[in-house]
mmCIF file of C-alpha atoms in Angstrom:
data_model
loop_
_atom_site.group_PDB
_atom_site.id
_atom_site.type_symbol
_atom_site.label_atom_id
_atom_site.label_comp_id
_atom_site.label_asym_id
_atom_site.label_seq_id
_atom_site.Cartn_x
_atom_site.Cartn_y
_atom_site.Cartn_z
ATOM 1 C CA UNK A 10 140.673 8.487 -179.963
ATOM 2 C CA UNK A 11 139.367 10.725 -177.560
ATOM 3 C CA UNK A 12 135.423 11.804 -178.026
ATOM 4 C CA UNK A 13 135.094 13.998 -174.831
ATOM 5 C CA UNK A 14 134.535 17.398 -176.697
ATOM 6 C CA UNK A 15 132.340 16.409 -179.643
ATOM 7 C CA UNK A 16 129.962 14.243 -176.778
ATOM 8 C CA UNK A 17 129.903 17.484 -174.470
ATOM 9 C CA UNK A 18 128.822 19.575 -177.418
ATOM 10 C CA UNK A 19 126.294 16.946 -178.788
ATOM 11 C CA UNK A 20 124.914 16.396 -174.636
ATOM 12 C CA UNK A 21 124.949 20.069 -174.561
ATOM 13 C CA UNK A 22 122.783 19.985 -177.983
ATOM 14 C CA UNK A 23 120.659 17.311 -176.319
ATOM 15 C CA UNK A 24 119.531 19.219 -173.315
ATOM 16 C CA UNK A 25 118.724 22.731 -175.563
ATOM 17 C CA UNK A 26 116.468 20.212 -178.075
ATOM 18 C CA UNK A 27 114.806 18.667 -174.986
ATOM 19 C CA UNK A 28 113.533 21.824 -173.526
ATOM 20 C CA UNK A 29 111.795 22.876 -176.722
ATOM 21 C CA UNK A 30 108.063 22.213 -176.458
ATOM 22 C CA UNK A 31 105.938 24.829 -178.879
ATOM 23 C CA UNK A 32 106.406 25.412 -181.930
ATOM 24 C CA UNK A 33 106.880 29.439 -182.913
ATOM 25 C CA UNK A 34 109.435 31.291 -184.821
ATOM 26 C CA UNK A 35 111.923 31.702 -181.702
ATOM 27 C CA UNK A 36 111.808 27.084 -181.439
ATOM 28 C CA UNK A 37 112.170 27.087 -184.617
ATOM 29 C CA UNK A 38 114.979 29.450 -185.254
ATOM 30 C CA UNK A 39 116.854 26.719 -181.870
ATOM 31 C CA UNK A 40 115.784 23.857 -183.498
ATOM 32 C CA UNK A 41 117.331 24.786 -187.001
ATOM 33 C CA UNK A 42 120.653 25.807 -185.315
ATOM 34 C CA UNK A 43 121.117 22.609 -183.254
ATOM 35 C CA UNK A 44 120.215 20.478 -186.680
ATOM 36 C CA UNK A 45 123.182 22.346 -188.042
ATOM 37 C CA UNK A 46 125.408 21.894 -185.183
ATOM 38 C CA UNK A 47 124.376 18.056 -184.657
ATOM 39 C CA UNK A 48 125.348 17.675 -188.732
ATOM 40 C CA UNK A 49 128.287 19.323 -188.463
ATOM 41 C CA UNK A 50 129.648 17.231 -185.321
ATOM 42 C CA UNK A 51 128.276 14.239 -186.994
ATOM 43 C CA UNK A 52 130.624 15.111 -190.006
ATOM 44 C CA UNK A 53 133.446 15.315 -187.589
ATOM 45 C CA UNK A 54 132.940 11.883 -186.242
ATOM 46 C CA UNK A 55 132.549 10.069 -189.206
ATOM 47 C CA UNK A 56 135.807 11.628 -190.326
ATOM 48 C CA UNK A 57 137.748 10.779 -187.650
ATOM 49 C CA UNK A 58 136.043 7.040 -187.216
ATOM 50 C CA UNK A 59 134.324 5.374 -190.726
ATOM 51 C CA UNK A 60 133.837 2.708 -188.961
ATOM 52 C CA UNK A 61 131.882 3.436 -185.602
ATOM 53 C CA UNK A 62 130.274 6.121 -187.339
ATOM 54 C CA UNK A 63 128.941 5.659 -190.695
ATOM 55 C CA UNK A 64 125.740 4.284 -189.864
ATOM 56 C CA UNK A 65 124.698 7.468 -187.969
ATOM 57 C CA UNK A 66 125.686 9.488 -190.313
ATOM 58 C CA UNK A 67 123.815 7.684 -193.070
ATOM 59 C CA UNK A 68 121.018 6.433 -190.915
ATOM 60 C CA UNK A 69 120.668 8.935 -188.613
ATOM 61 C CA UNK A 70 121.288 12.176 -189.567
ATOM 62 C CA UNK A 71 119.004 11.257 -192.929
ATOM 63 C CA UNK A 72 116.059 10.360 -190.301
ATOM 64 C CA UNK A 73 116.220 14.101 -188.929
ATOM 65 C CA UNK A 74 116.434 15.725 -192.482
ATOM 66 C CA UNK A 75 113.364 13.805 -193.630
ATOM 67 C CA UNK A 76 111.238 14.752 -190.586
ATOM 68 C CA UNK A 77 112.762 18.370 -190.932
ATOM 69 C CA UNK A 78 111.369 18.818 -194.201
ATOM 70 C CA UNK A 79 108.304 17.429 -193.437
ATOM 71 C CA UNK A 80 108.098 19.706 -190.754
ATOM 72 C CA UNK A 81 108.665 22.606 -193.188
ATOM 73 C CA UNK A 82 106.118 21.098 -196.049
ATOM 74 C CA UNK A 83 103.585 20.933 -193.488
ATOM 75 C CA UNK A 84 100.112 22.701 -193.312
ATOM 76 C CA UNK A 85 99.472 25.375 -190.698
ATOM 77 C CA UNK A 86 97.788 23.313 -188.379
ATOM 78 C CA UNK A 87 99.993 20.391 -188.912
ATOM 79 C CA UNK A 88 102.891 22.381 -187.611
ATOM 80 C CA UNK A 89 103.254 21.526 -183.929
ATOM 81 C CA UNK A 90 102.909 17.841 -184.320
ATOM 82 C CA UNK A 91 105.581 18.201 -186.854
ATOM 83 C CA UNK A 92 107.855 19.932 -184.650
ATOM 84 C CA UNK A 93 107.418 17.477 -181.783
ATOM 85 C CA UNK A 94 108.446 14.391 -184.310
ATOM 86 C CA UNK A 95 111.365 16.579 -185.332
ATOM 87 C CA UNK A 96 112.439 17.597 -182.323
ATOM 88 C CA UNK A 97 112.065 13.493 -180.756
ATOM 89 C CA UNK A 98 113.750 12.376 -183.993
ATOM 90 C CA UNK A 99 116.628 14.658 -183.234
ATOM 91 C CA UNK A 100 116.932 14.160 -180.077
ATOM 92 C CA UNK A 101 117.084 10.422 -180.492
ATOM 93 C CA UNK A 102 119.682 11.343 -182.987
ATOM 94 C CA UNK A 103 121.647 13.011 -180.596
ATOM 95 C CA UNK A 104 121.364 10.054 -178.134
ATOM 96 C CA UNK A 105 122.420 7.672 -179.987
ATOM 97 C CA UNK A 106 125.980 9.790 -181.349
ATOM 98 C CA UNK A 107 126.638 10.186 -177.634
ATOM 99 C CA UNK A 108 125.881 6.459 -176.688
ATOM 100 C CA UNK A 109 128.283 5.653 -179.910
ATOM 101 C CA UNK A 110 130.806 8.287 -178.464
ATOM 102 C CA UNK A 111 130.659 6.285 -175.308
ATOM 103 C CA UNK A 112 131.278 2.898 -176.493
ATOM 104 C CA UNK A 113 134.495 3.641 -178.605
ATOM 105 C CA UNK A 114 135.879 5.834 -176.205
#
């Protein structure tokens, strides 16, 4: 099966998350649509392919929602540190679906 669009979209993803560095209303407003778009292609994958893609989508894609809501339970000044975890644990998310999109390709 061919992966080619959902790894462009999830490299494209990759390099958005990557450039985020503070965190304000405008990151977080990115941040939140890229989670959504990462699930979503996530979804896709482990529809098409159980098998190769389960584990992200029940290791994964839990990791990020775990840091995101501890990201949005933090305290004021706990914020930014918050946001970097969330947006390294996403990003690492989104690595490893495109390294997995690589290898069964």
């Amino acid at each position: 099966m061919g992966y080619a669009k959902e790894r462009g979209k999830l490299e494209k993803l990759s390099t958005k998350v990557s450039g985020l560095k503070n965190y304000d209303d405008k990151s977080l407003t990115i941040i939140t649509d890229i989670f959504e778009q990462y699930s979503h292609t996530v979804r896709i994958l482990k529809n098409k392919n159980p098998e190769a893609f389960n584990g992200l989508y029940q290791n994964e894609l839990q990791q990020v929602k775990l840091v995101k809501k501890s990201l949005k339970l933090s305290e004021e000044a706990d914020r930014q540190d918050n946001f970097i975890r969330y947006r390294d644990s996403l990003l690492a998310a989104l690595n490893s679906a495109i390294a997995i999109t690589k290898e069964t390709a």
